CSV table of C-alpha atoms and ligand atoms in Angstrom, one decimal:
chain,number,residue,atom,x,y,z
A,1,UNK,CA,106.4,172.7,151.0
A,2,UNK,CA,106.2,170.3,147.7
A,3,UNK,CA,109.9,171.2,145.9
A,4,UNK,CA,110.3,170.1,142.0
A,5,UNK,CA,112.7,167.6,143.2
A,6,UNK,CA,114.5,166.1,146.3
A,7,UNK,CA,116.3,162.7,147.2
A,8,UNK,CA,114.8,159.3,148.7
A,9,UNK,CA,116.5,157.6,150.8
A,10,UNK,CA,115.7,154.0,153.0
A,11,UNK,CA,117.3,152.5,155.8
A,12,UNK,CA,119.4,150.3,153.7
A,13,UNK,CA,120.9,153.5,152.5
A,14,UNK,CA,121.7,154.5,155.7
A,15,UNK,CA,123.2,151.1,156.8
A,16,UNK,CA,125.4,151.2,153.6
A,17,UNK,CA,126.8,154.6,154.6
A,18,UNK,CA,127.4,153.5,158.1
A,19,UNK,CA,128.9,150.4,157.2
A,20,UNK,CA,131.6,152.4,155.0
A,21,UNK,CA,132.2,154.9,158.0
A,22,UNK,CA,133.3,151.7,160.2
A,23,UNK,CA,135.6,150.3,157.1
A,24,UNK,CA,139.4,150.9,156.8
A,25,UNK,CA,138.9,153.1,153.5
A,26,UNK,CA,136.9,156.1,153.7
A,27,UNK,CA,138.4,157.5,150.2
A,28,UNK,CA,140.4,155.2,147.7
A,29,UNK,CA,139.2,152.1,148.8
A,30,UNK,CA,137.1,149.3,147.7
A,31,UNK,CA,133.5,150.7,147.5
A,32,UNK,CA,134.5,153.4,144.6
A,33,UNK,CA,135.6,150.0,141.8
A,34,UNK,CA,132.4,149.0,143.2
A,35,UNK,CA,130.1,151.7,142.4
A,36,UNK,CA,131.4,152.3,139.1
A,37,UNK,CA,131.7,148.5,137.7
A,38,UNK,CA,128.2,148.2,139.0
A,39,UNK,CA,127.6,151.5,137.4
A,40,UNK,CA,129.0,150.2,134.0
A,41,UNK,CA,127.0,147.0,134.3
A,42,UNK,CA,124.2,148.9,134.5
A,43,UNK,CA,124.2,150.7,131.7
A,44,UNK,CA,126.2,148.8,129.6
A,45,UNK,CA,129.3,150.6,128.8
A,46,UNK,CA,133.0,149.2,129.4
A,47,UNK,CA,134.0,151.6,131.4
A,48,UNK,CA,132.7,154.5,133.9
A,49,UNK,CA,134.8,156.3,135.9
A,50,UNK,CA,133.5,157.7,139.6
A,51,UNK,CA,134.0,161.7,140.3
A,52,UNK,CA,132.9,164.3,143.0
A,53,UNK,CA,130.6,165.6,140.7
A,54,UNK,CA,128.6,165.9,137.3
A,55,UNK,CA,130.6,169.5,136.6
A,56,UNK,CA,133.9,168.0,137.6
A,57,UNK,CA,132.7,165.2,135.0
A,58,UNK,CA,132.4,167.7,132.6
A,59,UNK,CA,135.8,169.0,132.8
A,60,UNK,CA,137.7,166.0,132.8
A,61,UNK,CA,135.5,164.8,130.0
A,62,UNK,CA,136.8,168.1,128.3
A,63,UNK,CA,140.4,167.7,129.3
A,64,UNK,CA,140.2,163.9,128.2
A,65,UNK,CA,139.3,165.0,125.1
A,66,UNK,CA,141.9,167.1,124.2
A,67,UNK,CA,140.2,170.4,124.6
A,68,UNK,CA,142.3,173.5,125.0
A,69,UNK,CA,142.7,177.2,124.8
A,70,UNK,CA,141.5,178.5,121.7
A,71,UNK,CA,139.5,176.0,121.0
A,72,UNK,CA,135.4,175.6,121.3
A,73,UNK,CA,132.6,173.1,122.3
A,74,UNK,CA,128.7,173.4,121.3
A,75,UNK,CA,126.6,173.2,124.2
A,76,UNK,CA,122.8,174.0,124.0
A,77,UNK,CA,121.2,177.2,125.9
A,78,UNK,CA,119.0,175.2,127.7
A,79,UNK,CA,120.5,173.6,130.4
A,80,UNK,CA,123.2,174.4,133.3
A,81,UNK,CA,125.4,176.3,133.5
A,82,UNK,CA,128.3,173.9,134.0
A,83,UNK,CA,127.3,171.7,130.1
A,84,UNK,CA,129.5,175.6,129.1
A,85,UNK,CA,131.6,176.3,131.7
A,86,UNK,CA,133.1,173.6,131.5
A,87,UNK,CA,134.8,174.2,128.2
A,88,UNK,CA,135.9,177.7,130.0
A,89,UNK,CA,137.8,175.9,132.5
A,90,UNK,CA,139.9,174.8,129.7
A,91,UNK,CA,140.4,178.1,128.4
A,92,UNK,CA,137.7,177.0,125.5
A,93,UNK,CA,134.8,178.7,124.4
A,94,UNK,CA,131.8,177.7,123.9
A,95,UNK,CA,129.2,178.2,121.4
A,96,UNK,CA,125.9,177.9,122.4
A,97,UNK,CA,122.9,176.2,119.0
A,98,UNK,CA,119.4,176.5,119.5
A,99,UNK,CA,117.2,174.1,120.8
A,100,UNK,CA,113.8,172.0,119.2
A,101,UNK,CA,110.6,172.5,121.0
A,102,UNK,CA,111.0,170.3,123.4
A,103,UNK,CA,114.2,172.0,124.8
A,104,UNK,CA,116.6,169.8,122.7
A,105,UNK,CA,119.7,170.8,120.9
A,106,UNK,CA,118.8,170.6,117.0
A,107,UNK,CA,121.6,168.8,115.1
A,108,UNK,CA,121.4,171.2,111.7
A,109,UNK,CA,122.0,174.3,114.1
A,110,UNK,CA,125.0,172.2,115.9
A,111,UNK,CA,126.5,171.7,112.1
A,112,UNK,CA,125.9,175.4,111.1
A,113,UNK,CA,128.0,176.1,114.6
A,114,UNK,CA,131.0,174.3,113.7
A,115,UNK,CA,133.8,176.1,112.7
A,116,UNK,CA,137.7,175.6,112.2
A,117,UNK,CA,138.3,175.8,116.4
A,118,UNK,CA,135.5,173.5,117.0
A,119,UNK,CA,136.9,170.2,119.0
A,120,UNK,CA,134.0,168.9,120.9
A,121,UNK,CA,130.1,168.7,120.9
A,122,UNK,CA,128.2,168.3,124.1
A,123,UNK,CA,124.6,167.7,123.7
A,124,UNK,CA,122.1,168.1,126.7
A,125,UNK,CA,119.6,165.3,127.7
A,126,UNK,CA,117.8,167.6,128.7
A,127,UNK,CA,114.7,167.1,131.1
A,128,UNK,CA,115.7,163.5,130.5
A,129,UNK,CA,114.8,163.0,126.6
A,130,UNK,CA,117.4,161.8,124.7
A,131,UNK,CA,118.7,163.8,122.0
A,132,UNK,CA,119.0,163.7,118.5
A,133,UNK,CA,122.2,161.3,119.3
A,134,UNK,CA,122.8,159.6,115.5
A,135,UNK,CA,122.6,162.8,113.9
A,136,UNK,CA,125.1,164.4,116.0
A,137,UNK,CA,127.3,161.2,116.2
A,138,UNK,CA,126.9,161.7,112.6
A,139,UNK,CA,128.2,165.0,112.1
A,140,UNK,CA,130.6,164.9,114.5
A,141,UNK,CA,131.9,162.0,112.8
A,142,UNK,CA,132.1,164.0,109.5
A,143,UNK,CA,133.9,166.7,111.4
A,144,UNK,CA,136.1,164.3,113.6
A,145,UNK,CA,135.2,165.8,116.5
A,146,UNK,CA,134.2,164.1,120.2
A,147,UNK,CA,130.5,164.0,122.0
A,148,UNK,CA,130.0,164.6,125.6
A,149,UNK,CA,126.9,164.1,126.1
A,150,UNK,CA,125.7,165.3,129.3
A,151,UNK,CA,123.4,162.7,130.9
A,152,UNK,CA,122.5,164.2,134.2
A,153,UNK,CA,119.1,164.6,133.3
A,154,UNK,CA,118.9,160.9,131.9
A,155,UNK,CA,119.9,158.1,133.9
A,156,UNK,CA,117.3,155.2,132.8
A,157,UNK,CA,116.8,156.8,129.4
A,158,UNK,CA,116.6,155.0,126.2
A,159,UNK,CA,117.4,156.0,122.5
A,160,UNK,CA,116.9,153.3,119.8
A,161,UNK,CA,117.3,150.2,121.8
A,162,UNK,CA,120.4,151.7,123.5
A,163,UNK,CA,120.8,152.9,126.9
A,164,UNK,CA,121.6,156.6,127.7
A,165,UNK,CA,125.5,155.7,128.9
A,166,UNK,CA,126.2,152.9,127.2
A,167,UNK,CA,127.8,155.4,124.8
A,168,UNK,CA,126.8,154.0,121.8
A,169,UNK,CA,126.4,157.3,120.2
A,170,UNK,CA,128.6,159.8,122.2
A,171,UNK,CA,132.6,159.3,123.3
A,172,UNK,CA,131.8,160.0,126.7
A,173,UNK,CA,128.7,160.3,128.7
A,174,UNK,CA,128.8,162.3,132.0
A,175,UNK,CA,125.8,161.9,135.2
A,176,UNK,CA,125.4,163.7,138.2
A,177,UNK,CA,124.4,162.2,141.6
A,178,UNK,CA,123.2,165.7,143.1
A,179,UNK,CA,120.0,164.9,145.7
A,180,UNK,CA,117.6,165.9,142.4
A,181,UNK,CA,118.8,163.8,140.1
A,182,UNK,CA,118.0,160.1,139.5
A,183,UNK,CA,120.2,158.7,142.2
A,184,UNK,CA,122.4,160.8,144.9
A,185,UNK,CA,125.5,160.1,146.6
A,186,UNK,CA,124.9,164.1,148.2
A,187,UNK,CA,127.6,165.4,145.7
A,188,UNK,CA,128.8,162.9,143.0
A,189,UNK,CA,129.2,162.0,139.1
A,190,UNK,CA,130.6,159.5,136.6
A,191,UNK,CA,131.9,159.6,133.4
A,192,UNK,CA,131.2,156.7,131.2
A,193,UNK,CA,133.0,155.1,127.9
A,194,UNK,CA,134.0,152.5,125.6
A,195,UNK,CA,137.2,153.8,125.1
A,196,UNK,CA,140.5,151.9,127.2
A,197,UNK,CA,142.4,155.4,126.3
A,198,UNK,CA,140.1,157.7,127.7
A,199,UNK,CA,139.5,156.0,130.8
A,200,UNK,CA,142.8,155.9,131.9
A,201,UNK,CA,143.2,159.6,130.9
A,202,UNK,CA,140.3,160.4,133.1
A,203,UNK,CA,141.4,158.3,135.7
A,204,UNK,CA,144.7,159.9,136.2
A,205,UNK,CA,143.5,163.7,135.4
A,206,UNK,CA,141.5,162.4,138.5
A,207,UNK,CA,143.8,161.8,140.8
A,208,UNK,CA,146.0,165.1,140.2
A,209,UNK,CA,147.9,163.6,137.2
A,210,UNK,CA,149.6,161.2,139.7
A,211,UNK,CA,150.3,157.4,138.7
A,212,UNK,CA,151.5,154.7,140.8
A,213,UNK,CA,150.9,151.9,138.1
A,214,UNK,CA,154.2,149.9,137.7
A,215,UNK,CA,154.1,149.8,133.2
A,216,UNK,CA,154.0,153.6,133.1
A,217,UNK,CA,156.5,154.8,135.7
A,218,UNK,CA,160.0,155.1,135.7
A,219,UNK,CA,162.0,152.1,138.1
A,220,UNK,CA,164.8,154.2,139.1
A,221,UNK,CA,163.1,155.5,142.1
A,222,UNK,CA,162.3,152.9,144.6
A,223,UNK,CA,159.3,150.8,145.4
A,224,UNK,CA,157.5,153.8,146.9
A,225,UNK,CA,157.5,155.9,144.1
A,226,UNK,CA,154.3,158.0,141.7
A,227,UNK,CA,154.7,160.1,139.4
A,228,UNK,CA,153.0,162.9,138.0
A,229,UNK,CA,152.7,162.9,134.4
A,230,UNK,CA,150.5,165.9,133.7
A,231,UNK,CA,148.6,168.6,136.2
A,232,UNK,CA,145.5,167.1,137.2
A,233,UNK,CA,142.8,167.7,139.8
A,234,UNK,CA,141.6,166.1,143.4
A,235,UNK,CA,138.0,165.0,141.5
A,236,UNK,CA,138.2,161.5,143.5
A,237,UNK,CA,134.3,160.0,145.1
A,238,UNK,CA,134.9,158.6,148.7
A,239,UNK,CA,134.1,155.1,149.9
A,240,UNK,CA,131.2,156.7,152.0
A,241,UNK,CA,129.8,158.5,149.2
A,242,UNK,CA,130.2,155.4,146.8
A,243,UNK,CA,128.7,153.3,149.3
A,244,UNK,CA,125.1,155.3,148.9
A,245,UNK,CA,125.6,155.1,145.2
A,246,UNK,CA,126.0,151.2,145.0
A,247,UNK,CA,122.7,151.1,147.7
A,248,UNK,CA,120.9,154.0,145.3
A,249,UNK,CA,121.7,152.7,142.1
A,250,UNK,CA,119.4,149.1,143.1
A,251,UNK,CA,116.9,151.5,143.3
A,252,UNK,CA,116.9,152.9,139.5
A,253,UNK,CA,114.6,150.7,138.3
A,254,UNK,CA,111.9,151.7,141.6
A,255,UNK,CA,112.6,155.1,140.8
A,256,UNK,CA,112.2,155.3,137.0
A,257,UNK,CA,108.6,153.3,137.7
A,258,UNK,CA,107.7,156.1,139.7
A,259,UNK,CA,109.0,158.3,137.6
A,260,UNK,CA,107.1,157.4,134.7
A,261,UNK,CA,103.8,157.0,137.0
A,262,UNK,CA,103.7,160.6,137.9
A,263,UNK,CA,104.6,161.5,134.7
A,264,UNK,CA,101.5,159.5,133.0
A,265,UNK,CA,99.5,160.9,135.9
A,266,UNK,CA,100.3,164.8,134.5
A,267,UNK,CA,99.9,163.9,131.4
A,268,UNK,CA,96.1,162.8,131.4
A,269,UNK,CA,95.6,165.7,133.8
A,270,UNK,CA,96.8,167.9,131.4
A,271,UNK,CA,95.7,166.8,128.3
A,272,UNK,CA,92.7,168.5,128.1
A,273,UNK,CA,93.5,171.7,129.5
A,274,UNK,CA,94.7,174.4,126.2
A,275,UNK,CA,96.6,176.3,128.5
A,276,UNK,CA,99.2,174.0,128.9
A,277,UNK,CA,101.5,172.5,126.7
A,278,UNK,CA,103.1,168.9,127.6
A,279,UNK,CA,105.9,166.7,126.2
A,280,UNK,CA,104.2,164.5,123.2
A,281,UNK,CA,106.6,161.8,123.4
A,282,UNK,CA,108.9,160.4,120.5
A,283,UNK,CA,108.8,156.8,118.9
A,284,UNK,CA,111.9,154.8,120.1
A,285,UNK,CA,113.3,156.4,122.9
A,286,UNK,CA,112.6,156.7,126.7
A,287,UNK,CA,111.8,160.0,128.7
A,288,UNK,CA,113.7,159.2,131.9
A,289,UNK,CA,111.5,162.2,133.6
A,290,UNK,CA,114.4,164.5,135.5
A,291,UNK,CA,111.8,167.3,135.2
A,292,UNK,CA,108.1,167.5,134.1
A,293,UNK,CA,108.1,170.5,132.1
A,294,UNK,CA,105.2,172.3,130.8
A,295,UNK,CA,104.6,175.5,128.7
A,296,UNK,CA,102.2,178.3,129.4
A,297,UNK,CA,101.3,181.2,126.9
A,298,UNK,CA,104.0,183.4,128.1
A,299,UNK,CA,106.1,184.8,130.6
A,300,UNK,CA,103.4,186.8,132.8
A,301,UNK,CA,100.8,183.1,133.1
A,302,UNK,CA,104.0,181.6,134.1
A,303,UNK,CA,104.9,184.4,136.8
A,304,UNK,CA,101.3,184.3,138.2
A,305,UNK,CA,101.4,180.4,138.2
A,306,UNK,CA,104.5,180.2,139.9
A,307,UNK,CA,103.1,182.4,142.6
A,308,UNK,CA,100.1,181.0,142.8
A,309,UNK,CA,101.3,177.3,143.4
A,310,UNK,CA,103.9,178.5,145.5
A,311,UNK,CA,100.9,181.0,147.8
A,312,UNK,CA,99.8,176.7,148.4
A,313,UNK,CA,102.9,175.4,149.1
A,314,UNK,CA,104.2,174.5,145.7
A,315,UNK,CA,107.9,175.0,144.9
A,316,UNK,CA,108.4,175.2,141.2
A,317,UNK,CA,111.9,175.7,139.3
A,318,UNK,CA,112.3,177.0,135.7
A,319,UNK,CA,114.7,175.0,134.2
A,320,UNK,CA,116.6,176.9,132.3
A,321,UNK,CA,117.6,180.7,131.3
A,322,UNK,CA,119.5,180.1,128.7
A,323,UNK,CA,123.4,180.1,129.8
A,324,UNK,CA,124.6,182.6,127.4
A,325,UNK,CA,122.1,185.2,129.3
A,326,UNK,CA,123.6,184.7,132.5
A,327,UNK,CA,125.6,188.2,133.3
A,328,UNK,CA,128.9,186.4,133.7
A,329,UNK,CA,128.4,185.2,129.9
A,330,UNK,CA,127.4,188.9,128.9
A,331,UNK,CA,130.6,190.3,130.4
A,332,UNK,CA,132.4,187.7,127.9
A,333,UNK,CA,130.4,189.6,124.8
A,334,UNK,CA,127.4,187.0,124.6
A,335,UNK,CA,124.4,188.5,123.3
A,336,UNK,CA,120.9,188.6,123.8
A,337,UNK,CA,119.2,187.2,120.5
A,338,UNK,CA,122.0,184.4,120.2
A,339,UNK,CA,119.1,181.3,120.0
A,340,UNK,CA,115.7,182.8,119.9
A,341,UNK,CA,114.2,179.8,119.9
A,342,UNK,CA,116.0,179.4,123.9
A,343,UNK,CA,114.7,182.5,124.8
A,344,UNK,CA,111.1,181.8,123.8
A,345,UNK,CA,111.1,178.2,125.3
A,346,UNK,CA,112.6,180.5,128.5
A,347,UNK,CA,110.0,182.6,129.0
A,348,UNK,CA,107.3,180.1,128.8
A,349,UNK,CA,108.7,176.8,130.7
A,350,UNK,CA,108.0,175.7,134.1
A,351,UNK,CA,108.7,172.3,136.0
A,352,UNK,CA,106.5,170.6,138.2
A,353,UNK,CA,107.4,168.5,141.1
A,354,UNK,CA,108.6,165.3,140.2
A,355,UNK,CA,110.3,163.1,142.1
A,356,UNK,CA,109.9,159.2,143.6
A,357,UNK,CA,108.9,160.2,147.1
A,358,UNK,CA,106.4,162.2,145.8
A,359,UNK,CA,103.1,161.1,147.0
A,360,UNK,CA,99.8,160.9,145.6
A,361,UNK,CA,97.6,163.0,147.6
A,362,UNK,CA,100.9,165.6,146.6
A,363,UNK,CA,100.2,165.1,143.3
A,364,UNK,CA,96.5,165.6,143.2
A,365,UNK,CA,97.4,168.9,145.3
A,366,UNK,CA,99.3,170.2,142.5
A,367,UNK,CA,97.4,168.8,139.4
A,368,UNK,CA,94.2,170.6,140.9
A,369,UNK,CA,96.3,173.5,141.7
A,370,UNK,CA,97.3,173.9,138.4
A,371,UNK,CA,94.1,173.5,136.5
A,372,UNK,CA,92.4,175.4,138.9
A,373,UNK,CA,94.7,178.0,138.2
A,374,UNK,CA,93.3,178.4,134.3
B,401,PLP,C1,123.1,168.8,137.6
B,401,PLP,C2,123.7,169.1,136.3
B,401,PLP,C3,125.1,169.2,136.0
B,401,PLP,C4,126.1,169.3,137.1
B,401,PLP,O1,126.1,168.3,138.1
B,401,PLP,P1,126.6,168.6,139.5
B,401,PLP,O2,126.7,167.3,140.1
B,401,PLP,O3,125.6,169.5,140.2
B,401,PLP,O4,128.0,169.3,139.4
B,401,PLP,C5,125.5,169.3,134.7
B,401,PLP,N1,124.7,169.4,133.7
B,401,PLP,C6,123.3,169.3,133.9
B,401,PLP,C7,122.4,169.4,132.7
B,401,PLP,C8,122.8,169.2,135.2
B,401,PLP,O5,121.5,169.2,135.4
């Protein structure tokens, strides 16, 4: 079976895991400073800030910011389920503006979403193409309100000579190291930022609101003594986990080159066929290719397709149905008709495998696959 995504890992991988198993730290330790200063360097933020995973990224981000009951984020439709739950764990609700054609939030619908409760905006990568970043940085300048942007689609994206992270444009930027994504660590995120204040409010909202640092504590208690300053969470990385991050993330620029390869690949295969719809590309940013999407004429071609490729061993994924349609979402008074644009781009949208350990001869299965399809 060919799935739309799945992890590569080497040898060295394996050693760096194994290595961490036989050190004295298997959480808390070393490795986890490691991973995220090399994480940082990478991308080019000041300061990013390791977690168990991409969600769990999403809600500290959220409780970093501020964000509380009452209160609401903008998400788009089109992504997981977590870039809106998130603001529910805080007792927030979110608001959900339509997307572009390419599956991106659009930044007028974002301002025509704002309202007096609004705190924070999180835009969606989605697929791995950057958003609209300056015009949301923009208005949520205007409005003085913060930008998650979720990244988990866009590790080794690019957006006007800055790098997707570097958080040039957004507050904080939060990844996800789930096997599909760019890089894994099994389960695993980070949250990245500029900001000194942030990070030290994610850092101890990390670690259950506990702090043992020296300047913020009270001396009354003995040499021994934390304190807990506010109710946090246990959203710590291990060492182990860590360690496969700081061997994965060498790989990035291997994996993006592939990436892009197989991408370009579907591209010319596609280009001639009118059945099929591709990403055109944009001037001055860089697709980092979580998913190669394509559009069909509708929702029936896209059910026979998805059977047919999987009748040869082809797993596709539609990525997504818009959050908002989810049942749990109806049962909060969501509507159908809330982003029409979403529900079109739903019905017609289906992602191909795409991953580094794809191999060619797989790829020439599914490009002839497909075409021979229409
Ligand atoms: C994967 C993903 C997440 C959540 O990451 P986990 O590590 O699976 O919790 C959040 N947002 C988007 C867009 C994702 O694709």
């Amino acid at each position: 079976m060919i799935p739309y995504g799945k992890q590569f890992l080497d040898n060295l991988d394996i050693k760096a895991v194994v290595d961490a198993l036989k050190s004295d730290f298997l959480t808390t330790g070393p490795r986890v400073k490691e991973f995220e200063d090399a994480f940082a360097a990478n991308i080019g933020s000041k300061y990013a800030v390791a977690v168990s995973n991409g969600t769990a990224a999403l809600h500290l981000a959220c409780l970093a910011s501020g964000l509380k009951a009452g209160e609401k984020s903008i998400t788009s439709p089109i992504t997981f389920a977590a870039s809106a739950n998130c603001a529910l764990y805080c007792g927030a609700k979110p608001a959900f503006a339509d997307i572009d054609e390419d599956g991106l939030i659009d930044p007028q619908l974002v301002k025509k979403a704002i309202s007096k409760k609004t705190k924070v905006i999180i835009p969606v990568d989605y697929s791995g193409i950057p958003c609209e970043l300056d015009a949301i940085r923009e208005i949520a300048d205007e409005k003085g309100l913060t930008v998650i942007e979720d990244a988990a689609h866009a590790l080794g994206a690019k957006y006007k000579k800055t790098v997707i992270g570097d958080c040039t444009y957004s507050d904080m930027t939060i990844f996800s190291f789930h096997p599909v994504k760019h890089i894994t660590t099994g389960e695993g995120g980070m949250v990245t930022t500029n900001s000194k204040e942030l990070c030290e409010r994610l850092r101890l909202i990390r670690s259950h609101g506990i702090t043992k640092d020296p300047k913020k504590i009270s001396d009354k208690e003995g040499p021994w003594h934390q304190e807990m300053q506010e109710l946090g969470f246990n959203y710590r990385l291990t060492d182990i986990q860590c360690a496969l991050g700081i061997s994965q993330l060498k790989k990035l620029p291997s994996f993006m080159k592939k990436r892009l390869a197989i991408a370009k690949r579907y591209d010319e295969a596609f280009k001639g066929n009118e059945n099929i719809a591709i990403y055109e590309g944009a001037k001055d940013l860089l697709n980092a290719y979580h998913l190669y999407v394509i559009k069909v004429k509708d929702s029936t071609t896209r059910l026979r397709l998805f059977n047919a490729l999987k009748s040869k061993g082809i797993l596709c994924q539609v990525h997504y149905l818009p959050v908002y349609l989810h049942p749990y979402y109806g049962g909060l008074g969501y509507k159908e008709g809330c982003c029409p644009k979403a529900e079109r781009f739903y019905e017609r949208i289906l992602s191909l495998p795409m991953y580094p350990a794809l191999a060619d001869e797989e790829q020439y299965r599914v490009i002839e696959s497909v075409n021979g399809f229409f």
